[in-house]
Amino acid sequence: MTPVSPLELVCHPAAPDACVRRIGVAVTRDADGGLGLCYRLEGALDGLRIPVGGLPPERLWAHTCFELFVMAEGGEAYREFNFSPGGQWMRFDFSAYRVRTDSPAMPAPQLDWRRSGDALTLALTLPASALPAGALRLGITAVVEHVDGSHHYWALGHPPGKPDFHHREGFILALPAPTP
């Protein structure tokens, strides 16, 4: 297992977030190529819209959710995962920047959502079969929807301009190929 030190997401500067103090994430890569992530959002949760389920899966990204973008190092194709606090998840495949392709069936990720006090936590595991083989580039992000309907965008880093999690410059975290 290859652990990555806890990372901090930053809010897009165009829309500062008055309700969220921080969003941290820890990443591990298993020897078989699977990924584990643990997101932790801390702040005034009563000021947020936190879905409890029943959303159209293809629109989870339009509400509070944690997201993961994954591509093979040096590639153009990538995969987007959306994880909703209501327990739903969705995946989209892209052959290049915002060019959607069909998504073949894959095993569901393991999701463990917890809400306690001022924290919302998601521990998730993605099997190796859900990911490209070899070295990876990750974009780790979150969409936070406030009760007033405003949205705030968090990521390891933001490319210049408006929030765009699909932009290649947002795939900041490099993970080496797993070593058995």
PDB file of C-alpha atoms in Angstrom:
ATOM      1  CA  MET A   1       0.000   0.000   0.000  1.00  0.00           C
ATOM      2  CA  THR A   2       1.342   3.409  -1.001  1.00  0.00           C
ATOM      3  CA  PRO A   3      -0.032   6.154   1.278  1.00  0.00           C
ATOM      4  CA  VAL A   4      -0.070   9.794   0.234  1.00  0.00           C
ATOM      5  CA  SER A   5       0.155  12.382   2.983  1.00  0.00           C
ATOM      6  CA  PRO A   6      -3.134  14.093   3.793  1.00  0.00           C
ATOM      7  CA  LEU A   7      -3.889  16.671   1.133  1.00  0.00           C
ATOM      8  CA  GLU A   8      -5.890  19.888   1.372  1.00  0.00           C
ATOM      9  CA  LEU A   9      -8.373  21.004  -1.257  1.00  0.00           C
ATOM     10  CA  VAL A  10      -8.603  24.733  -1.939  1.00  0.00           C
ATOM     11  CA  CYS A  11     -11.733  26.680  -2.753  1.00  0.00           C
ATOM     12  CA  HIS A  12     -11.891  28.368  -6.153  1.00  0.00           C
ATOM     13  CA  PRO A  13     -11.052  32.040  -5.540  1.00  0.00           C
ATOM     14  CA  ALA A  14     -14.047  33.307  -7.559  1.00  0.00           C
ATOM     15  CA  ALA A  15     -16.493  31.941  -4.968  1.00  0.00           C
ATOM     16  CA  PRO A  16     -15.067  31.810  -1.413  1.00  0.00           C
ATOM     17  CA  ASP A  17     -16.922  29.402   0.847  1.00  0.00           C
ATOM     18  CA  ALA A  18     -18.139  30.879   4.140  1.00  0.00           C
ATOM     19  CA  CYS A  19     -19.543  27.558   5.406  1.00  0.00           C
ATOM     20  CA  VAL A  20     -16.618  25.195   4.818  1.00  0.00           C
ATOM     21  CA  ARG A  21     -13.448  25.532   6.910  1.00  0.00           C
ATOM     22  CA  ARG A  22     -11.482  22.844   5.116  1.00  0.00           C
ATOM     23  CA  ILE A  23     -11.689  19.759   2.968  1.00  0.00           C
ATOM     24  CA  GLY A  24      -8.920  17.243   3.464  1.00  0.00           C
ATOM     25  CA  VAL A  25      -8.322  13.988   1.647  1.00  0.00           C
ATOM     26  CA  ALA A  26      -5.995  11.057   2.175  1.00  0.00           C
ATOM     27  CA  VAL A  27      -5.119   8.712  -0.680  1.00  0.00           C
ATOM     28  CA  THR A  28      -3.701   5.195  -0.698  1.00  0.00           C
ATOM     29  CA  ARG A  29      -2.823   2.955  -3.635  1.00  0.00           C
ATOM     30  CA  ASP A  30      -2.911  -0.764  -3.040  1.00  0.00           C
ATOM     31  CA  ALA A  31      -0.313  -3.155  -4.452  1.00  0.00           C
ATOM     32  CA  ASP A  32      -3.013  -4.542  -6.787  1.00  0.00           C
ATOM     33  CA  GLY A  33      -3.665  -1.042  -8.245  1.00  0.00           C
ATOM     34  CA  GLY A  34      -6.845  -0.215  -6.314  1.00  0.00           C
ATOM     35  CA  LEU A  35      -7.332   3.201  -4.713  1.00  0.00           C
ATOM     36  CA  GLY A  36      -8.556   4.253  -1.309  1.00  0.00           C
ATOM     37  CA  LEU A  37      -9.604   7.815  -0.551  1.00  0.00           C
ATOM     38  CA  CYS A  38     -10.872   9.433   2.607  1.00  0.00           C
ATOM     39  CA  TYR A  39     -12.459  12.864   2.207  1.00  0.00           C
ATOM     40  CA  ARG A  40     -13.276  15.017   5.241  1.00  0.00           C
ATOM     41  CA  LEU A  41     -15.287  18.232   4.918  1.00  0.00           C
ATOM     42  CA  GLU A  42     -15.376  20.400   8.064  1.00  0.00           C
ATOM     43  CA  GLY A  43     -17.577  23.426   8.616  1.00  0.00           C
ATOM     44  CA  ALA A  44     -21.105  24.681   9.203  1.00  0.00           C
ATOM     45  CA  LEU A  45     -22.978  21.709   7.744  1.00  0.00           C
ATOM     46  CA  ASP A  46     -26.365  23.315   8.463  1.00  0.00           C
ATOM     47  CA  GLY A  47     -25.514  25.912   5.808  1.00  0.00           C
ATOM     48  CA  LEU A  48     -25.083  23.210   3.153  1.00  0.00           C
ATOM     49  CA  ARG A  49     -27.486  21.206   1.024  1.00  0.00           C
ATOM     50  CA  ILE A  50     -26.448  17.635   1.706  1.00  0.00           C
ATOM     51  CA  PRO A  51     -28.346  15.178  -0.509  1.00  0.00           C
ATOM     52  CA  VAL A  52     -29.967  12.171   1.133  1.00  0.00           C
ATOM     53  CA  GLY A  53     -30.569  10.228  -2.096  1.00  0.00           C
ATOM     54  CA  GLY A  54     -32.986  10.151  -4.973  1.00  0.00           C
ATOM     55  CA  LEU A  55     -30.976  12.396  -7.297  1.00  0.00           C
ATOM     56  CA  PRO A  56     -30.591  11.578 -10.995  1.00  0.00           C
ATOM     57  CA  PRO A  57     -27.193   9.790 -11.013  1.00  0.00           C
ATOM     58  CA  GLU A  58     -25.968  11.734 -14.044  1.00  0.00           C
ATOM     59  CA  ARG A  59     -26.526  15.024 -12.124  1.00  0.00           C
ATOM     60  CA  LEU A  60     -24.824  14.230  -8.811  1.00  0.00           C
ATOM     61  CA  TRP A  61     -22.097  16.757  -9.719  1.00  0.00           C
ATOM     62  CA  ALA A  62     -24.706  19.554  -9.621  1.00  0.00           C
ATOM     63  CA  HIS A  63     -25.103  19.098  -5.847  1.00  0.00           C
ATOM     64  CA  THR A  64     -22.811  18.579  -2.873  1.00  0.00           C
ATOM     65  CA  CYS A  65     -20.553  15.671  -3.783  1.00  0.00           C
ATOM     66  CA  PHE A  66     -16.954  14.540  -3.706  1.00  0.00           C
ATOM     67  CA  GLU A  67     -15.357  13.839  -7.066  1.00  0.00           C
ATOM     68  CA  LEU A  68     -12.351  12.035  -8.458  1.00  0.00           C
ATOM     69  CA  PHE A  69     -10.837  12.408 -11.923  1.00  0.00           C
ATOM     70  CA  VAL A  70      -8.372   9.691 -13.018  1.00  0.00           C
ATOM     71  CA  MET A  71      -6.176   9.340 -16.093  1.00  0.00           C
ATOM     72  CA  ALA A  72      -3.211   7.185 -17.033  1.00  0.00           C
ATOM     73  CA  GLU A  73       0.047   9.139 -16.841  1.00  0.00           C
ATOM     74  CA  GLY A  74       0.689  10.643 -20.280  1.00  0.00           C
ATOM     75  CA  GLY A  75      -2.788   9.769 -21.593  1.00  0.00           C
ATOM     76  CA  GLU A  76      -5.710  11.798 -22.877  1.00  0.00           C
ATOM     77  CA  ALA A  77      -8.604   9.566 -21.763  1.00  0.00           C
ATOM     78  CA  TYR A  78      -9.908   9.968 -18.246  1.00  0.00           C
ATOM     79  CA  ARG A  79     -12.663   8.830 -15.918  1.00  0.00           C
ATOM     80  CA  GLU A  80     -14.788  10.979 -13.608  1.00  0.00           C
ATOM     81  CA  PHE A  81     -16.373   9.604 -10.435  1.00  0.00           C
ATOM     82  CA  ASN A  82     -19.056  11.464  -8.450  1.00  0.00           C
ATOM     83  CA  PHE A  83     -19.916  10.371  -4.896  1.00  0.00           C
ATOM     84  CA  SER A  84     -23.039  11.830  -3.264  1.00  0.00           C
ATOM     85  CA  PRO A  85     -23.622  11.934   0.511  1.00  0.00           C
ATOM     86  CA  GLY A  86     -26.961  10.243  -0.254  1.00  0.00           C
ATOM     87  CA  GLY A  87     -24.966   7.081  -1.042  1.00  0.00           C
ATOM     88  CA  GLN A  88     -25.268   7.352  -4.818  1.00  0.00           C
ATOM     89  CA  TRP A  89     -22.331   7.318  -7.204  1.00  0.00           C
ATOM     90  CA  MET A  90     -21.788   7.770 -10.920  1.00  0.00           C
ATOM     91  CA  ARG A  91     -18.968   7.372 -13.397  1.00  0.00           C
ATOM     92  CA  PHE A  92     -18.327   9.060 -16.721  1.00  0.00           C
ATOM     93  CA  ASP A  93     -15.658   8.103 -19.256  1.00  0.00           C
ATOM     94  CA  PHE A  94     -13.980  10.590 -21.603  1.00  0.00           C
ATOM     95  CA  SER A  95     -11.663   9.904 -24.557  1.00  0.00           C
ATOM     96  CA  ALA A  96     -10.276  13.475 -24.374  1.00  0.00           C
ATOM     97  CA  TYR A  97     -11.161  16.803 -22.744  1.00  0.00           C
ATOM     98  CA  ARG A  98     -14.963  16.700 -22.225  1.00  0.00           C
ATOM     99  CA  VAL A  99     -15.469  14.127 -25.033  1.00  0.00           C
ATOM    100  CA  ARG A 100     -17.772  11.523 -23.425  1.00  0.00           C
ATOM    101  CA  THR A 101     -17.613   7.883 -24.402  1.00  0.00           C
ATOM    102  CA  ASP A 102     -19.614   4.840 -23.363  1.00  0.00           C
ATOM    103  CA  SER A 103     -18.856   3.573 -19.881  1.00  0.00           C
ATOM    104  CA  PRO A 104     -18.522  -0.203 -19.607  1.00  0.00           C
ATOM    105  CA  ALA A 105     -19.909  -1.917 -16.516  1.00  0.00           C
ATOM    106  CA  MET A 106     -17.644  -2.048 -13.483  1.00  0.00           C
ATOM    107  CA  PRO A 107     -17.936  -3.133  -9.864  1.00  0.00           C
ATOM    108  CA  ALA A 108     -19.407  -0.577  -7.491  1.00  0.00           C
ATOM    109  CA  PRO A 109     -16.973   1.233  -5.234  1.00  0.00           C
ATOM    110  CA  GLN A 110     -17.191   0.677  -1.495  1.00  0.00           C
ATOM    111  CA  LEU A 111     -18.548   3.859   0.120  1.00  0.00           C
ATOM    112  CA  ASP A 112     -18.751   4.657   3.833  1.00  0.00           C
ATOM    113  CA  TRP A 113     -20.367   8.049   4.553  1.00  0.00           C
ATOM    114  CA  ARG A 114     -20.364   9.524   8.081  1.00  0.00           C
ATOM    115  CA  ARG A 115     -21.758  12.764   9.438  1.00  0.00           C
ATOM    116  CA  SER A 116     -20.676  13.773  12.906  1.00  0.00           C
ATOM    117  CA  GLY A 117     -20.815  17.242  14.450  1.00  0.00           C
ATOM    118  CA  ASP A 118     -19.273  19.667  11.988  1.00  0.00           C
ATOM    119  CA  ALA A 119     -17.744  16.986   9.709  1.00  0.00           C
ATOM    120  CA  LEU A 120     -18.872  14.981   6.700  1.00  0.00           C
ATOM    121  CA  THR A 121     -16.559  12.089   5.870  1.00  0.00           C
ATOM    122  CA  LEU A 122     -16.395   9.644   2.970  1.00  0.00           C
ATOM    123  CA  ALA A 123     -14.069   6.651   2.968  1.00  0.00           C
ATOM    124  CA  LEU A 124     -14.115   4.899  -0.389  1.00  0.00           C
ATOM    125  CA  THR A 125     -12.354   2.081  -2.160  1.00  0.00           C
ATOM    126  CA  LEU A 126     -12.117   1.694  -5.923  1.00  0.00           C
ATOM    127  CA  PRO A 127     -10.986  -1.697  -7.233  1.00  0.00           C
ATOM    128  CA  ALA A 128      -8.071  -1.846  -9.683  1.00  0.00           C
ATOM    129  CA  SER A 129     -10.507  -2.943 -12.416  1.00  0.00           C
ATOM    130  CA  ALA A 130     -12.150   0.517 -12.220  1.00  0.00           C
ATOM    131  CA  LEU A 131      -8.881   2.324 -12.963  1.00  0.00           C
ATOM    132  CA  PRO A 132      -6.268   2.561 -15.714  1.00  0.00           C
ATOM    133  CA  ALA A 133      -3.226   0.349 -15.197  1.00  0.00           C
ATOM    134  CA  GLY A 134       0.154   1.845 -14.391  1.00  0.00           C
ATOM    135  CA  ALA A 135       1.037   5.326 -13.185  1.00  0.00           C
ATOM    136  CA  LEU A 136      -1.917   7.684 -12.658  1.00  0.00           C
ATOM    137  CA  ARG A 137      -2.734  11.395 -12.546  1.00  0.00           C
ATOM    138  CA  LEU A 138      -5.592  12.362 -10.221  1.00  0.00           C
ATOM    139  CA  GLY A 139      -7.805  15.395  -9.919  1.00  0.00           C
ATOM    140  CA  ILE A 140      -9.427  15.356  -6.476  1.00  0.00           C
ATOM    141  CA  THR A 141     -12.345  17.746  -6.151  1.00  0.00           C
ATOM    142  CA  ALA A 142     -15.582  18.603  -4.370  1.00  0.00           C
ATOM    143  CA  VAL A 143     -18.707  20.551  -5.220  1.00  0.00           C
ATOM    144  CA  VAL A 144     -20.365  22.197  -2.218  1.00  0.00           C
ATOM    145  CA  GLU A 145     -23.936  23.444  -2.554  1.00  0.00           C
ATOM    146  CA  HIS A 146     -25.192  25.928   0.037  1.00  0.00           C
ATOM    147  CA  VAL A 147     -28.804  26.164   1.231  1.00  0.00           C
ATOM    148  CA  ASP A 148     -29.144  29.371  -0.831  1.00  0.00           C
ATOM    149  CA  GLY A 149     -28.415  27.344  -4.002  1.00  0.00           C
ATOM    150  CA  SER A 150     -24.910  28.765  -4.544  1.00  0.00           C
ATOM    151  CA  HIS A 151     -22.079  26.405  -5.484  1.00  0.00           C
ATOM    152  CA  HIS A 152     -18.488  26.402  -4.308  1.00  0.00           C
ATOM    153  CA  TYR A 153     -15.743  24.434  -6.020  1.00  0.00           C
ATOM    154  CA  TRP A 154     -12.853  22.809  -4.204  1.00  0.00           C
ATOM    155  CA  ALA A 155      -9.828  21.058  -5.749  1.00  0.00           C
ATOM    156  CA  LEU A 156      -6.176  20.255  -5.140  1.00  0.00           C
ATOM    157  CA  GLY A 157      -5.505  23.087  -7.580  1.00  0.00           C
ATOM    158  CA  HIS A 158      -7.489  25.167 -10.038  1.00  0.00           C
ATOM    159  CA  PRO A 159      -6.439  26.071 -13.581  1.00  0.00           C
ATOM    160  CA  PRO A 160      -6.808  29.764 -14.496  1.00  0.00           C
ATOM    161  CA  GLY A 161     -10.324  31.019 -15.236  1.00  0.00           C
ATOM    162  CA  LYS A 162     -13.670  29.665 -14.135  1.00  0.00           C
ATOM    163  CA  PRO A 163     -13.878  26.357 -12.223  1.00  0.00           C
ATOM    164  CA  ASP A 164     -13.131  23.453 -14.573  1.00  0.00           C
ATOM    165  CA  PHE A 165     -12.400  20.100 -12.979  1.00  0.00           C
ATOM    166  CA  HIS A 166     -11.940  18.483 -16.424  1.00  0.00           C
ATOM    167  CA  HIS A 167      -8.963  20.679 -17.313  1.00  0.00           C
ATOM    168  CA  ARG A 168      -5.703  18.747 -17.529  1.00  0.00           C
ATOM    169  CA  GLU A 169      -3.975  21.220 -15.174  1.00  0.00           C
ATOM    170  CA  GLY A 170      -6.322  20.039 -12.411  1.00  0.00           C
ATOM    171  CA  PHE A 171      -4.937  16.472 -12.526  1.00  0.00           C
ATOM    172  CA  ILE A 172      -2.261  17.398 -10.003  1.00  0.00           C
ATOM    173  CA  LEU A 173      -1.578  14.277  -7.972  1.00  0.00           C
ATOM    174  CA  ALA A 174       0.824  11.815  -9.617  1.00  0.00           C
ATOM    175  CA  LEU A 175       0.756   8.237  -8.347  1.00  0.00           C
ATOM    176  CA  PRO A 176       3.386   5.737  -9.457  1.00  0.00           C
ATOM    177  CA  ALA A 177       2.437   2.344 -10.821  1.00  0.00           C
ATOM    178  CA  PRO A 178       1.732  -0.145  -8.027  1.00  0.00           C
ATOM    179  CA  THR A 179       4.544  -2.417  -6.942  1.00  0.00           C
ATOM    180  CA  PRO A 180       3.550  -5.858  -5.719  1.00  0.00           C
TER     181      PRO A 180
END
